[in-house]
PDB file of C-alpha atoms in Angstrom:
ATOM      1  CA  MET A   1     217.654-119.028  67.216  1.00 51.00           C
ATOM      2  CA  LYS A   2     214.454-118.156  68.974  1.00 57.00           C
ATOM      3  CA  MET A   3     213.558-114.584  69.614  1.00 59.00           C
ATOM      4  CA  GLY A   4     213.254-113.761  73.280  1.00 59.00           C
ATOM      5  CA  SER A   5     215.329-116.766  74.297  1.00 59.00           C
ATOM      6  CA  LYS A   6     217.867-116.122  77.034  1.00 62.00           C
ATOM      7  CA  THR A   7     220.477-118.123  75.168  1.00 63.00           C
ATOM      8  CA  ALA A   8     220.026-116.277  71.894  1.00 69.00           C
ATOM      9  CA  LYS A   9     222.931-114.038  70.983  1.00 78.00           C
ATOM     10  CA  GLN A  10     222.916-111.461  68.269  1.00 82.00           C
ATOM     11  CA  LYS A  11     225.505-111.865  65.564  1.00 83.00           C
ATOM     12  CA  ILE A  12     227.103-108.984  63.766  1.00 84.00           C
ATOM     13  CA  LEU A  13     228.271-109.897  60.294  1.00 80.00           C
ATOM     14  CA  LYS A  14     230.941-107.857  58.538  1.00 78.00           C
ATOM     15  CA  PRO A  15     231.983-108.473  54.949  1.00 73.00           C
ATOM     16  CA  LYS A  16     235.656-109.249  54.386  1.00 74.00           C
ATOM     17  CA  GLN A  17     235.698-107.651  50.970  1.00 69.00           C
ATOM     18  CA  VAL A  18     233.784-104.767  49.433  1.00 65.00           C
ATOM     19  CA  LEU A  19     233.651-104.465  45.670  1.00 65.00           C
ATOM     20  CA  PHE A  20     232.865-101.165  43.939  1.00 63.00           C
ATOM     21  CA  ASP A  21     232.466-101.063  40.211  1.00 66.00           C
ATOM     22  CA  LYS A  22     232.151 -97.321  39.977  1.00 67.00           C
ATOM     23  CA  PRO A  23     231.507 -94.879  42.770  1.00 64.00           C
ATOM     24  CA  MET A  24     227.911 -93.746  42.894  1.00 64.00           C
ATOM     25  CA  VAL A  25     227.351 -90.012  42.988  1.00 70.00           C
ATOM     26  CA  VAL A  26     223.968 -88.666  43.938  1.00 68.00           C
ATOM     27  CA  SER A  27     223.326 -85.064  42.963  1.00 70.00           C
ATOM     28  CA  PHE A  28     220.816 -82.923  44.804  1.00 70.00           C
ATOM     29  CA  ASP A  29     220.873 -79.895  42.526  1.00 68.00           C
ATOM     30  CA  LYS A  30     217.862 -77.701  43.016  1.00 63.00           C
ATOM     31  CA  PRO A  31     215.831 -77.415  39.833  1.00 60.00           C
ATOM     32  CA  LYS A  32     215.395 -73.874  38.562  1.00 60.00           C
ATOM     33  CA  VAL A  33     211.766 -73.061  39.322  1.00 61.00           C
ATOM     34  CA  LYS A  34     210.044 -69.904  38.222  1.00 71.00           C
ATOM     35  CA  ASN A  35     208.836 -67.827  41.161  1.00 82.00           C
ATOM     36  CA  GLN A  36     205.252 -68.377  42.067  1.00 93.00           C
ATOM     37  CA  TYR A  37     203.136 -66.627  44.642  1.00 95.00           C
ATOM     38  CA  TYR A  38     200.543 -68.475  46.675  1.00 98.00           C
ATOM     39  CA  VAL A  39     197.452 -66.803  48.103  1.00 98.00           C
ATOM     40  CA  TYR A  40     196.061 -68.363  51.268  1.00 97.00           C
ATOM     41  CA  ALA A  41     192.836 -67.347  52.996  1.00 96.00           C
ATOM     42  CA  LEU A  42     189.965 -68.991  54.804  1.00 92.00           C
ATOM     43  CA  GLY A  43     192.237 -71.880  55.815  1.00 92.00           C
ATOM     44  CA  SER A  44     193.268 -73.011  52.341  1.00 96.00           C
ATOM     45  CA  LEU A  45     195.101 -72.184  49.126  1.00 97.00           C
ATOM     46  CA  GLN A  46     193.037 -69.746  47.063  1.00 97.00           C
ATOM     47  CA  GLY A  47     195.285 -69.285  44.031  1.00 97.00           C
ATOM     48  CA  VAL A  48     198.769 -69.429  42.495  1.00 97.00           C
ATOM     49  CA  TYR A  49     200.157 -66.457  40.546  1.00 97.00           C
ATOM     50  CA  GLU A  50     203.309 -65.749  38.547  1.00 94.00           C
ATOM     51  CA  LYS A  51     203.421 -62.064  39.541  1.00 93.00           C
ATOM     52  CA  ALA A  52     203.536 -60.843  43.123  1.00 94.00           C
ATOM     53  CA  SER A  53     201.280 -57.898  42.293  1.00 95.00           C
ATOM     54  CA  TYR A  54     198.472 -60.149  41.016  1.00 96.00           C
ATOM     55  CA  ALA A  55     198.706 -62.316  44.127  1.00 97.00           C
ATOM     56  CA  ILE A  56     198.657 -59.261  46.415  1.00 96.00           C
ATOM     57  CA  GLN A  57     195.641 -57.788  44.653  1.00 97.00           C
ATOM     58  CA  GLU A  58     193.740 -61.068  45.003  1.00 97.00           C
ATOM     59  CA  ALA A  59     194.779 -61.513  48.646  1.00 96.00           C
ATOM     60  CA  GLU A  60     193.593 -57.975  49.398  1.00 95.00           C
ATOM     61  CA  LYS A  61     190.104 -58.841  48.124  1.00 95.00           C
ATOM     62  CA  ILE A  62     189.784 -61.906  50.361  1.00 95.00           C
ATOM     63  CA  LYS A  63     191.840 -60.671  53.345  1.00 94.00           C
ATOM     64  CA  GLY A  64     194.505 -63.331  52.849  1.00 96.00           C
ATOM     65  CA  VAL A  65     198.282 -63.676  52.773  1.00 96.00           C
ATOM     66  CA  VAL A  66     200.800 -64.135  49.960  1.00 96.00           C
ATOM     67  CA  ILE A  67     203.686 -66.604  50.294  1.00 96.00           C
ATOM     68  CA  SER A  68     206.510 -66.878  47.739  1.00 92.00           C
ATOM     69  CA  SER A  69     207.778 -70.157  46.283  1.00 90.00           C
ATOM     70  CA  SER A  70     210.761 -69.755  48.637  1.00 87.00           C
ATOM     71  CA  GLN A  71     208.294 -69.910  51.568  1.00 89.00           C
ATOM     72  CA  GLU A  72     208.634 -66.263  52.593  1.00 89.00           C
ATOM     73  CA  TYR A  73     205.773 -63.947  53.465  1.00 91.00           C
ATOM     74  CA  VAL A  74     205.315 -61.408  50.681  1.00 92.00           C
ATOM     75  CA  TRP A  75     202.174 -59.687  51.921  1.00 94.00           C
ATOM     76  CA  GLY A  76     199.579 -59.979  54.646  1.00 92.00           C
ATOM     77  CA  SER A  77     196.204 -58.324  54.983  1.00 86.00           C
ATOM     78  CA  GLY A  78     195.953 -55.848  57.845  1.00 81.00           C
ATOM     79  CA  ASN A  79     199.494 -56.427  59.096  1.00 74.00           C
ATOM     80  CA  THR A  80     200.721 -52.834  58.846  1.00 87.00           C
ATOM     81  CA  PRO A  81     201.096 -50.004  61.342  1.00 90.00           C
ATOM     82  CA  ASP A  82     199.155 -46.790  60.687  1.00 89.00           C
ATOM     83  CA  ILE A  83     202.341 -44.729  60.278  1.00 90.00           C
ATOM     84  CA  TYR A  84     205.748 -45.966  59.147  1.00 90.00           C
ATOM     85  CA  GLU A  85     209.036 -44.726  57.710  1.00 90.00           C
ATOM     86  CA  VAL A  86     211.997 -46.863  56.621  1.00 88.00           C
ATOM     87  CA  ASN A  87     214.979 -46.340  58.944  1.00 86.00           C
ATOM     88  CA  ASN A  88     218.454 -45.240  57.802  1.00 80.00           C
ATOM     89  CA  MET A  89     217.227 -43.422  54.710  1.00 80.00           C
ATOM     90  CA  ASP A  90     219.413 -40.388  54.225  1.00 78.00           C
ATOM     91  CA  GLU A  91     218.904 -38.006  51.326  1.00 80.00           C
ATOM     92  CA  PHE A  92     220.250 -38.890  47.913  1.00 80.00           C
ATOM     93  CA  ARG A  93     220.312 -37.264  44.500  1.00 81.00           C
ATOM     94  CA  THR A  94     220.748 -38.406  40.940  1.00 83.00           C
ATOM     95  CA  GLY A  95     224.292 -38.317  39.668  1.00 81.00           C
ATOM     96  CA  GLU A  96     225.246 -36.495  36.490  1.00 86.00           C
ATOM     97  CA  GLY A  97     223.597 -38.252  33.551  1.00 85.00           C
ATOM     98  CA  GLU A  98     221.958 -40.750  35.904  1.00 88.00           C
ATOM     99  CA  SER A  99     218.258 -41.570  35.615  1.00 91.00           C
ATOM    100  CA  THR A 100     215.984 -41.389  38.638  1.00 92.00           C
ATOM    101  CA  LEU A 101     215.418 -45.162  38.357  1.00 92.00           C
ATOM    102  CA  VAL A 102     219.164 -45.828  38.568  1.00 92.00           C
ATOM    103  CA  ALA A 103     219.470 -43.438  41.527  1.00 92.00           C
ATOM    104  CA  CYS A 104     216.643 -45.215  43.371  1.00 91.00           C
ATOM    105  CA  LEU A 105     218.092 -48.671  42.679  1.00 92.00           C
ATOM    106  CA  ASN A 106     221.591 -47.574  43.728  1.00 89.00           C
ATOM    107  CA  ARG A 107     220.155 -46.192  46.987  1.00 89.00           C
ATOM    108  CA  ILE A 108     218.457 -49.501  47.781  1.00 89.00           C
ATOM    109  CA  LEU A 109     221.642 -51.385  46.865  1.00 89.00           C
ATOM    110  CA  LYS A 110     223.590 -49.137  49.254  1.00 88.00           C
ATOM    111  CA  LEU A 111     221.021 -49.765  51.991  1.00 86.00           C
ATOM    112  CA  GLU A 112     221.423 -53.524  51.420  1.00 85.00           C
ATOM    113  CA  GLY A 113     225.243 -53.336  51.466  1.00 86.00           C
ATOM    114  CA  ALA A 114     225.586 -54.149  47.760  1.00 86.00           C
ATOM    115  CA  GLU A 115     227.227 -50.888  46.661  1.00 84.00           C
ATOM    116  CA  ASP A 116     229.611 -52.721  44.318  1.00 88.00           C
ATOM    117  CA  ILE A 117     226.739 -53.409  41.906  1.00 90.00           C
ATOM    118  CA  ASN A 118     226.083 -50.711  39.310  1.00 89.00           C
ATOM    119  CA  ALA A 119     222.351 -50.489  38.573  1.00 90.00           C
ATOM    120  CA  SER A 120     222.948 -48.575  35.333  1.00 91.00           C
ATOM    121  CA  THR A 121     225.142 -51.340  33.903  1.00 92.00           C
ATOM    122  CA  GLU A 122     222.714 -54.033  35.031  1.00 92.00           C
ATOM    123  CA  LEU A 123     219.769 -52.247  33.375  1.00 91.00           C
ATOM    124  CA  GLU A 124     221.805 -51.832  30.172  1.00 92.00           C
ATOM    125  CA  ASN A 125     222.449 -55.592  30.257  1.00 93.00           C
ATOM    126  CA  GLY A 126     218.686 -56.151  30.098  1.00 93.00           C
ATOM    127  CA  LYS A 127     217.919 -56.935  33.725  1.00 92.00           C
ATOM    128  CA  SER A 128     214.727 -55.670  35.313  1.00 89.00           C
ATOM    129  CA  PRO A 129     214.858 -53.695  38.569  1.00 89.00           C
ATOM    130  CA  ALA A 130     213.352 -56.702  40.402  1.00 87.00           C
ATOM    131  CA  GLU A 131     216.056 -59.019  38.984  1.00 89.00           C
ATOM    132  CA  ILE A 132     218.820 -56.598  40.003  1.00 91.00           C
ATOM    133  CA  LEU A 133     217.540 -56.390  43.576  1.00 89.00           C
ATOM    134  CA  THR A 134     216.963 -60.147  43.818  1.00 87.00           C
ATOM    135  CA  GLU A 135     220.512 -60.973  42.725  1.00 86.00           C
ATOM    136  CA  ALA A 136     222.108 -58.232  44.823  1.00 85.00           C
ATOM    137  CA  THR A 137     220.361 -58.965  48.093  1.00 80.00           C
ATOM    138  CA  GLY A 138     220.009 -62.731  47.963  1.00 78.00           C
ATOM    139  CA  GLY A 139     216.354 -62.141  48.724  1.00 77.00           C
ATOM    140  CA  GLU A 140     213.572 -61.581  46.294  1.00 79.00           C
ATOM    141  CA  GLY A 141     212.711 -58.390  44.442  1.00 82.00           C
ATOM    142  CA  PHE A 142     209.026 -58.079  43.635  1.00 86.00           C
ATOM    143  CA  ASP A 143     207.327 -56.375  40.717  1.00 87.00           C
ATOM    144  CA  LEU A 144     204.427 -54.591  42.408  1.00 90.00           C
ATOM    145  CA  THR A 145     203.120 -52.949  39.235  1.00 90.00           C
ATOM    146  CA  GLY A 146     199.420 -52.251  39.634  1.00 92.00           C
ATOM    147  CA  CYS A 147     199.387 -52.351  43.444  1.00 92.00           C
ATOM    148  CA  THR A 148     197.711 -49.499  45.298  1.00 91.00           C
ATOM    149  CA  PRO A 149     199.548 -47.386  47.898  1.00 89.00           C
ATOM    150  CA  GLU A 150     197.649 -49.311  50.590  1.00 89.00           C
ATOM    151  CA  GLU A 151     198.873 -52.632  49.154  1.00 92.00           C
ATOM    152  CA  ILE A 152     202.546 -51.598  49.221  1.00 92.00           C
ATOM    153  CA  GLN A 153     202.362 -50.506  52.875  1.00 92.00           C
ATOM    154  CA  TYR A 154     203.143 -54.066  54.008  1.00 92.00           C
ATOM    155  CA  THR A 155     206.435 -54.025  52.075  1.00 90.00           C
ATOM    156  CA  ILE A 156     207.435 -50.593  53.388  1.00 92.00           C
ATOM    157  CA  SER A 157     206.563 -51.525  56.980  1.00 92.00           C
ATOM    158  CA  HIS A 158     209.093 -54.374  56.715  1.00 89.00           C
ATOM    159  CA  GLU A 159     211.980 -51.923  56.155  1.00 88.00           C
ATOM    160  CA  THR A 160     211.888 -52.247  52.375  1.00 87.00           C
ATOM    161  CA  PRO A 161     211.631 -49.088  50.268  1.00 89.00           C
ATOM    162  CA  VAL A 162     209.633 -49.408  47.042  1.00 92.00           C
ATOM    163  CA  VAL A 163     210.637 -47.948  43.672  1.00 91.00           C
ATOM    164  CA  ALA A 164     207.573 -46.284  42.129  1.00 91.00           C
ATOM    165  CA  MET A 165     207.513 -45.290  38.473  1.00 88.00           C
ATOM    166  CA  LEU A 166     205.658 -41.995  38.037  1.00 88.00           C
ATOM    167  CA  SER A 167     206.229 -42.140  34.282  1.00 86.00           C
ATOM    168  CA  ALA A 168     208.359 -44.182  31.884  1.00 81.00           C
ATOM    169  CA  ASP A 169     211.449 -42.123  32.737  1.00 79.00           C
ATOM    170  CA  HIS A 170     210.802 -40.855  36.268  1.00 89.00           C
ATOM    171  CA  ALA A 171     211.104 -42.989  39.414  1.00 91.00           C
ATOM    172  CA  VAL A 172     210.786 -42.142  43.108  1.00 92.00           C
ATOM    173  CA  LEU A 173     211.508 -44.127  46.236  1.00 91.00           C
ATOM    174  CA  VAL A 174     208.536 -44.716  48.548  1.00 93.00           C
ATOM    175  CA  ILE A 175     209.965 -44.868  52.074  1.00 91.00           C
ATOM    176  CA  GLY A 176     207.010 -44.295  54.361  1.00 92.00           C
ATOM    177  CA  TYR A 177     203.372 -43.464  54.814  1.00 92.00           C
ATOM    178  CA  THR A 178     200.740 -42.059  57.139  1.00 90.00           C
ATOM    179  CA  SER A 179     196.974 -42.462  56.950  1.00 86.00           C
ATOM    180  CA  GLU A 180     196.831 -39.486  54.571  1.00 87.00           C
ATOM    181  CA  LYS A 181     200.205 -39.287  52.789  1.00 89.00           C
ATOM    182  CA  ILE A 182     203.055 -41.328  51.394  1.00 86.00           C
ATOM    183  CA  CYS A 183     206.698 -40.281  51.892  1.00 86.00           C
ATOM    184  CA  LEU A 184     208.814 -40.122  48.739  1.00 86.00           C
ATOM    185  CA  TYR A 185     212.452 -39.474  47.870  1.00 80.00           C
TER     186      TYR A 185
END
């Protein structure tokens, strides 16, 4: 049969029998990858970090952005309003025998609609605050230890309160800022 010939007809061949030895199953399970944070600036990748705070601090120096391994923006240089306060933040207090860290985590969990999770129990089970928030929200909780108030403004301006540890046993919730002050609960 010549290609392009007017008399040429295409033939469709169908097998009369199909033989399967064993069904083939292809699994597309996502491998468990440790979170990494990528710093981009000046049109290229500048570094890869295992902690969000390290990536943010480096990005601040070079006026870059930080992207998580799940391809979400974590931080961007200069992308914050001068004044901001997280919406829907009503007052809260620590419960009897409850630490300030637990109270802050429970308030964020309530804000995220995950009130059924008990932060106290999760902490007792050895989870970090970032792990608790990551699992509860389906998003990603970041450890911003070492970041300056200016560096956490990006997170706050995206409607995300930040738990700040004032000492080993005293936490506050950072919910807003101005050019001169930060707003705490």
